[in-house]
Short mmCIF file of C-alpha atoms in Angstrom, two decimals:
data_model
loop_
_atom_site.label_atom_id
_atom_site.label_comp_id
_atom_site.label_asym_id
_atom_site.label_seq_id
_atom_site.Cartn_x
_atom_site.Cartn_y
_atom_site.Cartn_z
CA MET A 6 18.47 -3.37 -28.46
CA LYS A 7 21.46 -5.13 -29.98
CA PHE A 8 24.60 -6.46 -28.31
CA ILE A 9 28.04 -7.24 -29.74
CA GLY A 10 30.34 -9.97 -28.49
CA TYR A 11 34.03 -10.48 -29.28
CA ASP A 12 36.17 -13.60 -28.99
CA VAL A 13 39.84 -12.56 -29.07
CA GLY A 14 41.71 -15.75 -29.94
CA SER A 15 45.28 -16.44 -30.93
CA SER A 16 44.17 -17.57 -34.42
CA SER A 17 41.59 -14.87 -35.22
CA ILE A 18 39.12 -12.42 -33.73
CA LYS A 19 35.43 -13.34 -33.97
CA ALA A 20 32.41 -11.12 -33.45
CA SER A 21 28.67 -11.70 -33.13
CA ILE A 22 25.73 -9.34 -32.92
CA VAL A 23 22.57 -10.57 -31.19
CA ASP A 24 19.22 -8.98 -30.43
CA GLU A 25 17.59 -8.67 -26.99
CA GLN A 26 16.22 -12.22 -27.39
CA GLY A 27 19.70 -13.61 -27.95
CA LYS A 28 19.10 -14.34 -31.64
CA VAL A 29 22.22 -14.06 -33.80
CA ILE A 30 21.93 -11.31 -36.39
CA ALA A 31 25.46 -11.45 -37.75
CA HIS A 32 28.68 -13.36 -37.15
CA ALA A 33 32.11 -12.75 -38.68
CA LYS A 34 35.82 -13.26 -38.07
CA TYR A 35 39.01 -11.49 -39.04
CA PRO A 36 41.54 -12.18 -40.39
CA GLU A 37 40.47 -15.05 -42.61
CA THR A 38 43.93 -16.60 -42.38
CA GLU A 39 45.33 -17.53 -38.98
CA MET A 40 47.24 -14.85 -37.09
CA SER A 41 50.90 -15.70 -36.68
CA ILE A 42 52.52 -16.59 -33.36
CA ASP A 43 56.12 -15.45 -32.99
CA SER A 44 58.61 -17.77 -31.32
CA PRO A 45 61.91 -15.92 -30.77
CA LYS A 46 63.22 -18.93 -28.83
CA ILE A 47 62.14 -22.56 -28.48
CA GLY A 48 59.19 -22.71 -26.09
CA TRP A 49 58.35 -19.03 -26.46
CA ALA A 50 55.09 -17.72 -27.98
CA GLU A 51 54.28 -14.06 -28.48
CA GLN A 52 51.77 -11.85 -30.29
CA ASP A 53 51.41 -8.10 -30.71
CA PRO A 54 48.39 -6.86 -28.71
CA GLU A 55 48.06 -3.87 -31.03
CA GLN A 56 47.48 -6.34 -33.87
CA TRP A 57 44.54 -7.80 -31.92
CA TRP A 58 43.14 -4.28 -31.63
CA GLN A 59 43.65 -3.43 -35.29
CA ASN A 60 41.98 -6.69 -36.34
CA LEU A 61 39.09 -6.05 -33.94
CA ARG A 62 38.59 -2.57 -35.43
CA ILE A 63 38.36 -4.00 -38.95
CA LEU A 64 36.12 -6.82 -37.79
CA THR A 65 33.73 -4.43 -36.05
CA GLN A 66 33.13 -2.55 -39.28
CA LYS A 67 32.67 -5.85 -41.11
CA VAL A 68 30.13 -7.40 -38.74
CA ILE A 69 28.09 -4.18 -38.42
CA ALA A 70 27.92 -3.92 -42.22
CA GLU A 71 26.84 -7.55 -42.53
CA SER A 72 24.17 -7.10 -39.84
CA HIS A 73 22.47 -4.25 -41.76
CA ILE A 74 21.75 -2.40 -38.51
CA ASP A 75 22.46 1.14 -37.38
CA LYS A 76 25.47 0.97 -35.07
CA ASN A 77 23.57 3.11 -32.54
CA GLU A 78 21.28 0.14 -31.92
CA ILE A 79 24.20 -1.58 -30.16
CA LYS A 80 23.74 -1.08 -26.42
CA GLY A 81 26.41 -3.26 -24.85
CA ILE A 82 29.62 -5.25 -25.35
CA GLY A 83 30.82 -8.66 -24.17
CA ILE A 84 34.45 -9.77 -24.41
CA SER A 85 35.91 -13.28 -24.46
CA TYR A 86 39.65 -13.72 -24.81
CA GLN A 87 42.56 -16.17 -24.94
CA MET A 88 43.48 -17.00 -21.36
CA HIS A 89 46.75 -16.66 -19.40
CA GLY A 90 48.37 -14.08 -21.67
CA LEU A 91 50.43 -11.22 -20.24
CA VAL A 92 50.07 -7.70 -21.67
CA LEU A 93 52.25 -4.95 -20.18
CA VAL A 94 51.19 -1.30 -20.51
CA GLY A 95 53.03 1.88 -19.54
CA LYS A 96 51.62 5.09 -18.06
CA ASP A 97 50.94 6.38 -21.57
CA LYS A 98 48.73 3.28 -22.05
CA GLN A 99 51.04 1.98 -24.77
CA VAL A 100 52.18 -1.64 -24.97
CA LEU A 101 55.71 -2.16 -23.62
CA ARG A 102 56.52 -5.50 -25.25
CA PRO A 103 54.79 -8.30 -27.21
CA SER A 104 52.26 -10.29 -25.22
CA ILE A 105 53.56 -13.54 -23.71
CA ILE A 106 50.59 -15.72 -24.64
CA TRP A 107 49.00 -18.86 -23.23
CA CYS A 108 51.22 -21.48 -24.94
CA ASP A 109 54.52 -19.83 -23.97
CA SER A 110 56.62 -22.08 -21.71
CA ARG A 111 59.36 -19.74 -20.49
CA ALA A 112 57.96 -19.26 -16.97
CA VAL A 113 57.58 -22.94 -16.01
CA GLU A 114 60.65 -22.94 -13.77
CA THR A 115 59.61 -19.62 -12.21
CA GLY A 116 56.23 -21.02 -11.19
CA ASP A 117 57.69 -24.30 -9.96
CA GLU A 118 60.15 -22.46 -7.72
CA ALA A 119 57.33 -20.42 -6.15
CA PHE A 120 55.33 -23.60 -5.58
CA ASN A 121 58.28 -25.17 -3.75
CA ASP A 122 59.04 -22.01 -1.75
CA LEU A 123 55.47 -21.28 -0.67
CA GLY A 124 54.55 -24.93 -0.19
CA GLU A 125 51.78 -27.05 -1.61
CA LYS A 126 49.32 -26.32 1.21
CA VAL A 127 49.54 -22.53 0.84
CA CYS A 128 49.17 -22.71 -2.94
CA MET A 129 46.29 -25.17 -2.82
CA ASP A 130 44.38 -23.45 0.00
CA LYS A 131 44.78 -19.89 -1.27
CA LEU A 132 45.31 -20.11 -5.03
CA LEU A 133 43.73 -23.52 -5.79
CA ASN A 134 46.66 -24.07 -8.17
CA SER A 135 50.40 -24.18 -8.35
CA PRO A 136 51.64 -20.88 -9.87
CA GLY A 137 52.69 -22.96 -12.87
CA ASN A 138 53.21 -21.24 -16.20
CA PHE A 139 50.42 -18.71 -15.81
CA THR A 140 50.19 -14.92 -16.06
CA ALA A 141 51.71 -14.20 -12.65
CA SER A 142 54.74 -16.38 -13.38
CA LYS A 143 55.21 -14.65 -16.74
CA LEU A 144 55.17 -11.26 -14.98
CA LYS A 145 57.84 -12.47 -12.55
CA TRP A 146 59.89 -13.72 -15.53
CA VAL A 147 59.80 -10.22 -17.02
CA LYS A 148 60.84 -8.73 -13.67
CA GLU A 149 63.88 -11.00 -13.55
CA ASN A 150 64.90 -11.01 -17.22
CA GLU A 151 63.72 -7.65 -18.59
CA PRO A 152 64.06 -5.22 -15.66
CA GLU A 153 64.15 -2.21 -17.99
CA VAL A 154 60.67 -3.20 -19.23
CA TYR A 155 59.36 -4.05 -15.78
CA GLU A 156 60.30 -0.62 -14.40
CA LYS A 157 58.02 1.06 -16.97
CA ILE A 158 54.90 -1.01 -16.17
CA TRP A 159 51.77 0.92 -15.19
CA LYS A 160 49.46 -2.12 -15.28
CA PHE A 161 49.73 -5.74 -16.30
CA MET A 162 46.70 -7.12 -18.09
CA LEU A 163 45.11 -10.17 -19.56
CA PRO A 164 44.25 -9.96 -23.29
CA GLY A 165 40.59 -9.14 -22.61
CA ASP A 166 41.59 -6.41 -20.14
CA PHE A 167 43.72 -4.84 -22.87
CA ILE A 168 40.82 -4.79 -25.35
CA ALA A 169 38.62 -3.18 -22.67
CA LEU A 170 41.37 -0.58 -22.11
CA LYS A 171 41.52 0.25 -25.81
CA LEU A 172 37.74 0.66 -25.93
CA SER A 173 37.35 2.64 -22.70
CA GLY A 174 40.70 4.06 -21.65
CA GLU A 175 40.17 2.41 -18.24
CA SER A 176 42.20 -0.40 -16.68
CA THR A 177 39.93 -3.06 -15.15
CA THR A 178 40.04 -6.80 -14.57
CA THR A 179 37.85 -9.52 -13.02
CA VAL A 180 38.00 -12.18 -10.32
CA THR A 181 37.90 -14.88 -12.99
CA GLY A 182 40.75 -13.15 -14.81
CA LEU A 183 42.96 -12.86 -11.75
CA SER A 184 42.23 -16.46 -10.79
CA GLU A 185 43.27 -17.69 -14.25
CA GLY A 186 46.51 -15.76 -13.77
CA VAL A 187 46.82 -17.51 -10.35
CA LEU A 188 46.64 -14.17 -8.58
CA TRP A 189 43.39 -14.55 -6.64
CA ASP A 190 43.27 -15.45 -2.94
CA PHE A 191 40.20 -17.66 -2.52
CA GLN A 192 40.43 -17.51 1.28
CA LYS A 193 40.49 -13.71 1.57
CA HIS A 194 38.61 -12.98 -1.68
CA GLN A 195 41.15 -10.46 -2.92
CA PRO A 196 44.24 -10.28 -5.17
CA SER A 197 46.87 -12.62 -3.76
CA LYS A 198 49.23 -10.63 -1.57
CA THR A 199 50.94 -13.92 -0.72
CA LEU A 200 52.24 -14.40 -4.26
CA LEU A 201 52.71 -10.69 -5.02
CA ASN A 202 54.79 -10.19 -1.87
CA HIS A 203 56.78 -13.37 -2.45
CA TRP A 204 57.86 -12.08 -5.84
CA GLY A 205 58.19 -8.43 -4.82
CA ILE A 206 55.47 -7.27 -7.21
CA ASP A 207 53.68 -4.06 -6.23
CA GLU A 208 49.92 -4.50 -5.87
CA SER A 209 49.44 -1.17 -7.68
CA LEU A 210 50.18 -3.01 -10.94
CA VAL A 211 46.86 -4.87 -10.54
CA SER A 212 43.91 -3.23 -12.29
CA LYS A 213 40.64 -2.34 -10.58
CA VAL A 214 38.56 -5.50 -10.02
CA VAL A 215 35.02 -5.48 -11.45
CA ASP A 216 32.28 -8.13 -11.61
CA ASN A 217 31.80 -10.28 -14.71
CA PHE A 218 28.19 -9.15 -15.23
CA THR A 219 28.12 -5.44 -14.61
CA GLU A 220 28.84 -2.11 -16.25
CA GLN A 221 32.61 -2.55 -16.15
CA CYS A 222 33.50 0.60 -18.13
CA VAL A 223 32.16 2.50 -21.15
CA VAL A 224 33.44 3.20 -24.65
CA SER A 225 35.40 6.46 -24.68
CA LYS A 226 35.40 9.08 -27.41
CA GLN A 227 38.74 7.76 -28.70
CA GLY A 228 37.56 4.14 -28.41
CA ALA A 229 34.46 5.01 -30.42
CA GLU A 230 36.43 6.82 -33.12
CA GLU A 231 38.86 3.94 -33.52
CA SER A 232 36.39 1.04 -33.27
CA GLY A 233 33.29 2.46 -34.94
CA LEU A 234 31.13 1.59 -31.92
CA PRO A 235 28.87 4.19 -30.28
CA GLU A 236 30.49 6.34 -27.62
CA GLY A 237 29.26 5.74 -24.07
CA ILE A 238 27.94 2.18 -24.46
CA PRO A 239 29.06 -0.14 -21.63
CA ILE A 240 31.24 -3.22 -21.55
CA LEU A 241 28.89 -5.50 -19.62
CA TYR A 242 30.77 -8.79 -19.55
CA ARG A 243 34.30 -10.18 -19.77
CA ALA A 244 35.74 -13.68 -19.33
CA GLY A 245 38.51 -15.95 -20.56
CA ASP A 246 37.64 -18.11 -23.55
CA GLN A 247 37.09 -21.33 -21.62
CA PRO A 248 34.79 -19.98 -18.89
CA ASN A 249 33.04 -18.11 -21.70
CA ASN A 250 32.75 -21.28 -23.79
CA ALA A 251 31.13 -22.95 -20.79
CA LEU A 252 28.72 -20.04 -20.45
CA SER A 253 27.96 -20.23 -24.19
CA LEU A 254 26.92 -23.85 -23.64
CA ASN A 255 24.98 -23.06 -20.43
CA VAL A 256 27.49 -24.97 -18.30
CA MET A 257 27.09 -23.15 -14.99
CA ASN A 258 26.42 -25.70 -12.24
CA PRO A 259 28.22 -28.64 -10.58
CA GLY A 260 28.34 -31.74 -12.78
CA GLU A 261 28.04 -29.88 -16.08
CA ILE A 262 30.90 -30.22 -18.59
CA ALA A 263 31.95 -28.17 -21.62
CA ALA A 264 34.67 -28.99 -24.14
CA THR A 265 36.40 -27.25 -26.99
CA GLY A 266 38.91 -28.40 -29.56
CA GLY A 267 40.52 -25.33 -31.07
CA THR A 268 44.24 -24.60 -31.30
CA SER A 269 44.36 -25.98 -27.78
CA GLY A 270 41.95 -28.54 -26.34
CA VAL A 271 39.94 -28.06 -23.17
CA VAL A 272 37.60 -30.01 -20.94
CA TYR A 273 35.95 -27.68 -18.43
CA GLY A 274 33.71 -28.99 -15.67
CA VAL A 275 31.98 -27.00 -12.94
CA THR A 276 32.23 -28.01 -9.29
CA ASP A 277 31.45 -26.42 -5.93
CA ASN A 278 34.53 -28.05 -4.36
CA ILE A 279 37.42 -25.63 -3.79
CA HIS A 280 39.88 -28.44 -3.01
CA SER A 281 41.95 -30.49 -5.43
CA LYS A 282 44.41 -33.38 -5.31
CA GLU A 283 45.44 -33.05 -8.98
CA SER A 284 46.07 -29.32 -8.99
CA VAL A 285 49.57 -29.63 -10.41
CA ARG A 286 48.07 -31.25 -13.53
CA VAL A 287 44.69 -29.55 -13.90
CA ASN A 288 43.54 -26.00 -13.27
CA ASN A 289 40.97 -24.66 -10.82
CA PHE A 290 39.64 -21.20 -11.61
CA ALA A 291 36.75 -19.05 -10.45
CA HIS A 292 33.87 -19.64 -12.84
CA ILE A 293 31.93 -16.61 -14.09
CA ASN A 294 29.19 -17.13 -11.47
CA HIS A 295 31.59 -17.80 -8.57
CA THR A 296 31.01 -16.03 -5.28
CA GLN A 297 32.63 -16.41 -1.91
CA GLU A 298 29.29 -17.56 -0.46
CA GLN A 299 28.43 -19.94 -3.33
CA PRO A 300 31.63 -21.31 -4.89
CA ARG A 301 31.57 -22.25 -8.57
CA ILE A 302 34.96 -23.52 -9.66
CA GLY A 303 35.84 -24.32 -13.24
CA LYS A 304 38.00 -27.44 -13.10
CA MET A 305 39.90 -27.24 -16.34
CA LEU A 306 42.05 -29.60 -18.34
CA CYS A 307 44.06 -27.75 -20.99
CA LEU A 308 45.95 -29.46 -23.81
CA ASN A 309 48.21 -27.06 -25.70
CA GLY A 310 48.74 -29.59 -28.47
CA ALA A 311 45.31 -30.17 -30.01
CA GLY A 312 43.94 -28.48 -33.12
CA ILE A 313 47.38 -27.04 -33.82
CA GLN A 314 48.58 -30.62 -34.42
CA TYR A 315 45.86 -31.22 -37.02
CA SER A 316 46.50 -27.82 -38.56
CA TRP A 317 50.19 -28.72 -38.90
CA LEU A 318 49.29 -31.98 -40.65
CA ARG A 319 46.99 -30.15 -43.07
CA HIS A 320 49.54 -27.45 -43.87
CA GLN A 321 52.79 -29.44 -43.89
CA VAL A 322 51.75 -32.97 -44.90
CA ASP A 323 48.65 -32.35 -47.00
CA GLN A 324 49.92 -28.98 -48.30
CA LYS A 325 46.35 -27.65 -47.89
CA ARG A 326 45.04 -29.70 -50.80
CA HIS A 327 41.96 -30.67 -48.77
CA SER A 328 39.63 -28.87 -46.38
CA TYR A 329 39.44 -30.07 -42.79
CA GLN A 330 36.13 -31.81 -43.54
CA GLU A 331 37.70 -33.61 -46.50
CA LEU A 332 40.59 -34.71 -44.27
CA ASN A 333 38.08 -36.00 -41.73
CA ASP A 334 36.33 -38.02 -44.46
CA LEU A 335 39.63 -39.46 -45.68
CA ALA A 336 40.75 -40.34 -42.15
CA SER A 337 37.44 -42.12 -41.50
CA GLN A 338 38.31 -44.63 -44.23
CA ILE A 339 41.15 -45.97 -42.05
CA PRO A 340 40.19 -48.47 -39.31
CA ILE A 341 40.28 -47.62 -35.60
CA GLY A 342 43.88 -47.68 -34.41
CA SER A 343 45.35 -46.19 -37.62
CA ASP A 344 47.00 -49.49 -38.56
CA GLY A 345 49.37 -49.22 -35.60
CA ILE A 346 50.51 -45.59 -35.94
CA ILE A 347 50.56 -43.66 -32.67
CA VAL A 348 50.74 -39.86 -32.57
CA LEU A 349 51.43 -37.95 -29.36
CA PRO A 350 50.19 -34.41 -30.13
CA PHE A 351 52.12 -32.51 -27.45
CA GLY A 352 54.14 -30.17 -29.65
CA ASN A 353 52.96 -26.77 -28.50
CA GLY A 354 54.92 -26.07 -25.34
CA ALA A 355 54.94 -27.46 -21.82
CA GLU A 356 51.81 -29.42 -20.93
CA ARG A 357 50.37 -28.94 -17.45
CA VAL A 358 48.60 -32.30 -17.67
CA LEU A 359 52.09 -33.83 -18.08
CA LYS A 360 53.34 -31.93 -15.00
CA ASN A 361 54.67 -29.09 -17.14
CA LYS A 362 56.93 -31.34 -19.20
CA ASP A 363 57.52 -30.39 -22.82
CA ILE A 364 57.80 -33.75 -24.57
CA GLY A 365 57.11 -32.45 -28.06
CA SER A 366 55.00 -34.22 -30.66
CA SER A 367 56.08 -37.63 -31.89
CA THR A 368 54.92 -40.35 -34.28
CA TYR A 369 55.53 -44.06 -33.72
CA ASN A 370 55.33 -47.25 -35.81
CA LEU A 371 55.32 -45.48 -39.18
CA ASN A 372 56.02 -48.00 -41.96
CA PHE A 373 57.16 -46.41 -45.23
CA ASN A 374 56.03 -49.41 -47.28
CA ARG A 375 52.57 -49.63 -45.76
CA HIS A 376 51.34 -46.28 -44.52
CA LYS A 377 50.13 -43.24 -46.44
CA SER A 378 49.38 -39.69 -45.41
CA VAL A 379 45.77 -40.61 -44.69
CA HIS A 380 46.99 -42.93 -41.92
CA LEU A 381 48.70 -39.93 -40.33
CA PHE A 382 45.50 -37.90 -40.54
CA ARG A 383 43.58 -40.57 -38.64
CA ALA A 384 46.40 -41.12 -36.13
CA GLY A 385 46.60 -37.36 -35.58
CA LEU A 386 42.89 -37.09 -34.80
CA GLU A 387 43.01 -40.18 -32.61
CA GLY A 388 46.03 -38.82 -30.73
CA ILE A 389 44.20 -35.60 -29.92
CA ALA A 390 41.03 -37.49 -28.93
CA TYR A 391 43.00 -39.85 -26.71
CA SER A 392 44.71 -36.92 -24.99
CA PHE A 393 41.21 -35.59 -24.18
CA VAL A 394 40.29 -38.96 -22.68
CA TYR A 395 43.57 -39.19 -20.75
CA GLY A 396 43.06 -35.74 -19.24
CA THR A 397 39.39 -36.30 -18.48
CA GLU A 398 40.31 -39.42 -16.52
CA ILE A 399 42.55 -37.20 -14.37
CA LEU A 400 39.71 -34.71 -13.87
CA MET A 401 37.38 -37.47 -12.76
CA ASN A 402 40.02 -38.78 -10.37
CA ASP A 403 39.93 -35.27 -8.91
CA GLY A 404 36.21 -35.38 -8.22
CA LEU A 405 34.64 -34.16 -11.46
CA GLN A 406 31.31 -35.88 -11.96
CA LYS A 407 30.88 -37.59 -15.31
CA GLY A 408 28.04 -36.05 -17.25
CA ILE A 409 26.97 -35.13 -20.75
CA ILE A 410 29.71 -33.21 -22.56
CA LYS A 411 28.61 -30.09 -24.44
CA ALA A 412 30.67 -28.57 -27.25
CA GLY A 413 30.30 -25.84 -29.85
CA GLY A 414 30.22 -26.64 -33.53
CA ASP A 415 33.17 -24.51 -34.66
CA ASN A 416 36.15 -26.68 -33.77
CA LEU A 417 37.52 -30.26 -33.79
CA PHE A 418 34.16 -31.56 -32.60
CA ARG A 419 32.96 -31.14 -36.16
CA SER A 420 34.85 -34.36 -36.85
CA SER A 421 32.67 -37.38 -36.14
CA LEU A 422 35.81 -39.55 -35.90
CA PHE A 423 37.18 -37.31 -33.15
CA ALA A 424 33.94 -36.93 -31.18
CA GLN A 425 32.94 -40.58 -31.52
CA SER A 426 36.28 -41.74 -30.13
CA ILE A 427 35.85 -39.60 -27.01
CA ALA A 428 32.19 -40.53 -26.48
CA SER A 429 33.01 -44.23 -26.75
CA LEU A 430 36.04 -44.27 -24.45
CA LEU A 431 34.42 -42.09 -21.79
CA ASP A 432 31.08 -43.92 -22.14
CA THR A 433 29.16 -40.68 -22.27
CA GLU A 434 27.02 -38.60 -24.60
CA ILE A 435 28.43 -35.59 -26.48
CA ARG A 436 26.05 -32.90 -27.65
CA ILE A 437 27.15 -30.35 -30.25
CA PHE A 438 25.42 -26.98 -30.00
CA ASP A 439 25.06 -24.24 -32.60
CA THR A 440 26.85 -21.52 -30.67
CA THR A 441 30.24 -19.84 -30.60
CA GLY A 442 32.39 -17.96 -28.10
CA SER A 443 31.55 -14.55 -29.54
CA THR A 444 27.84 -15.40 -29.54
CA GLY A 445 28.10 -16.39 -25.90
CA ALA A 446 29.88 -13.12 -25.08
CA ALA A 447 27.17 -11.11 -26.87
CA ARG A 448 24.41 -12.98 -25.05
CA ALA A 449 26.24 -12.48 -21.75
CA ALA A 450 26.26 -8.73 -22.45
CA ALA A 451 22.50 -8.96 -22.90
CA ILE A 452 22.28 -10.67 -19.50
CA GLY A 453 24.40 -7.87 -18.04
CA ALA A 454 21.93 -5.35 -19.47
CA GLY A 455 18.99 -7.23 -17.95
CA ALA A 456 17.53 -8.21 -21.34
CA PHE A 457 16.97 -11.72 -19.95
CA ASP A 458 17.92 -13.53 -16.79
CA THR A 459 20.02 -16.54 -17.81
CA LEU A 460 21.09 -18.56 -20.83
CA ASN A 461 18.35 -21.03 -19.93
CA ASP A 462 16.05 -18.56 -21.65
CA ILE A 463 17.71 -18.98 -25.07
CA LEU A 464 19.95 -22.07 -25.26
CA THR A 465 17.62 -25.07 -25.59
CA GLU A 466 17.50 -28.53 -27.11
CA LYS A 467 16.64 -26.98 -30.48
CA ASP A 468 20.20 -25.64 -30.63
CA ILE A 469 21.68 -29.18 -30.65
CA THR A 470 23.02 -29.96 -34.12
CA THR A 471 24.56 -33.39 -33.50
CA THR A 472 24.66 -36.00 -30.75
CA TYR A 473 27.29 -38.72 -30.33
CA ILE A 474 26.75 -41.77 -28.16
CA PRO A 475 29.19 -44.56 -27.31
CA ASP A 476 29.92 -47.01 -30.15
CA PHE A 477 29.48 -50.25 -28.22
CA LYS A 478 29.91 -52.37 -31.34
CA ASN A 479 33.53 -51.28 -31.73
CA MET A 480 34.30 -50.64 -28.07
CA ASP A 481 37.02 -53.31 -27.83
CA GLN A 482 38.90 -51.76 -30.74
CA TYR A 483 38.71 -48.29 -29.19
CA LYS A 484 39.96 -49.59 -25.85
CA GLU A 485 42.81 -51.54 -27.42
CA SER A 486 43.94 -48.56 -29.49
CA TYR A 487 43.72 -46.16 -26.56
CA GLY A 488 45.55 -48.61 -24.31
CA LYS A 489 48.51 -48.74 -26.70
CA TRP A 490 48.53 -44.96 -27.02
CA LYS A 491 48.44 -44.46 -23.24
CA THR A 492 51.24 -47.00 -22.68
CA LYS A 493 53.45 -45.19 -25.20
CA LEU A 494 52.70 -41.80 -23.63
CA GLU A 495 53.62 -43.01 -20.15
CA GLN A 496 56.86 -44.52 -21.47
CA VAL A 497 57.79 -41.17 -23.01
CA ILE A 498 56.86 -39.24 -19.85
CA ILE A 499 59.19 -41.43 -17.77
CA SER A 500 62.07 -40.77 -20.15
CA TYR A 501 61.84 -36.99 -19.58
#
């Protein structure tokens, strides 16, 4: 048996095929260049869901060809997807408008108003979060600002739900998905009627709720014809990219921590505590193994401005003359602290960790007679690393236990400068594993099919590619540099 996993990101779609032992047979992505994000207005971010589907169709053909297997060997599908996006579909199952994706800031005020109207206690006890700038708030924004679109809605979906719809023709969602949209009532274990009723949103717009590890739906005749996958095979797993990244790294129990540094940056720790005192700055979602009887909450720090900052530097400052690895090597030649330059990387919309303020990205202490582009590369990486440390401190203040941080090897954690800075300032070990989101989704599909019980059976110490430990020799320099960065950030926050 073979299983295929997809990771539907905002930059590209990735796919992996694994066998029943979890071994990767093939891995590919499409497109090779980053997908564009449209921004019709400042703070807005949209993508065309049909483009995700078209790219996934092309990618499916590509990864099957590279695997050299008969497609009929594929017996199940796993889907990981960019979180918090809003996809609106009419009765004809056609998309009604571009998806309002995760880094769009237009619904901040909408969510804040609901938080004030419902009250902190109701939001914290039932939703574990303020409504914030999540999927539910984006749906309410459409209701208020695009009523002609809202009236045509058959179902609202998360990006992964949309891909499942295109494959199967069925509209389904998950508890983890609804919780990431801040539409799950953790007290009653059902879609949140409190928030739906407050905003006058009909519950019929919510898709059928299915478990994460189950036969959620099957590939239809049309889905098979369009995708190239066998008709009738089941979708066995679905989760947002960060819960899925945690699963890929076998982060399933309290005290375990996963991190990723893609376009956005995330620290994701598992806890069994369904209470929070920092819930207006961090997120609390149902993890993929959450049940009402045995809570497993993913306490998540999300930084919109992370890899996108470094990508901007490479494209706009370096003009793509160097690869990311070459930029990392150049940046490593500059001492800790970047000779005084401070970069705040928050230029990708409102930041929840900053209480939904959109302070933009900014650079300080640049000296035209002294500094070169390589100083900016180091300062950019340090700024992103320091934002990880800043956010993780908030998570730990909210009860997250400090433990070993696990990360995949396909993002910013490839940079030793970046990872070493975080390991040193948090005084913890970082382990880099040879796994990806699409591989995790494929392996999760294998779990759903009963091929093996848990990821413990396949993800072991042999999958560790690199380990970073605190650099005690240079600890004072790290602390001094971070202290200056943090002081500047807090000065800027106060001014907004």
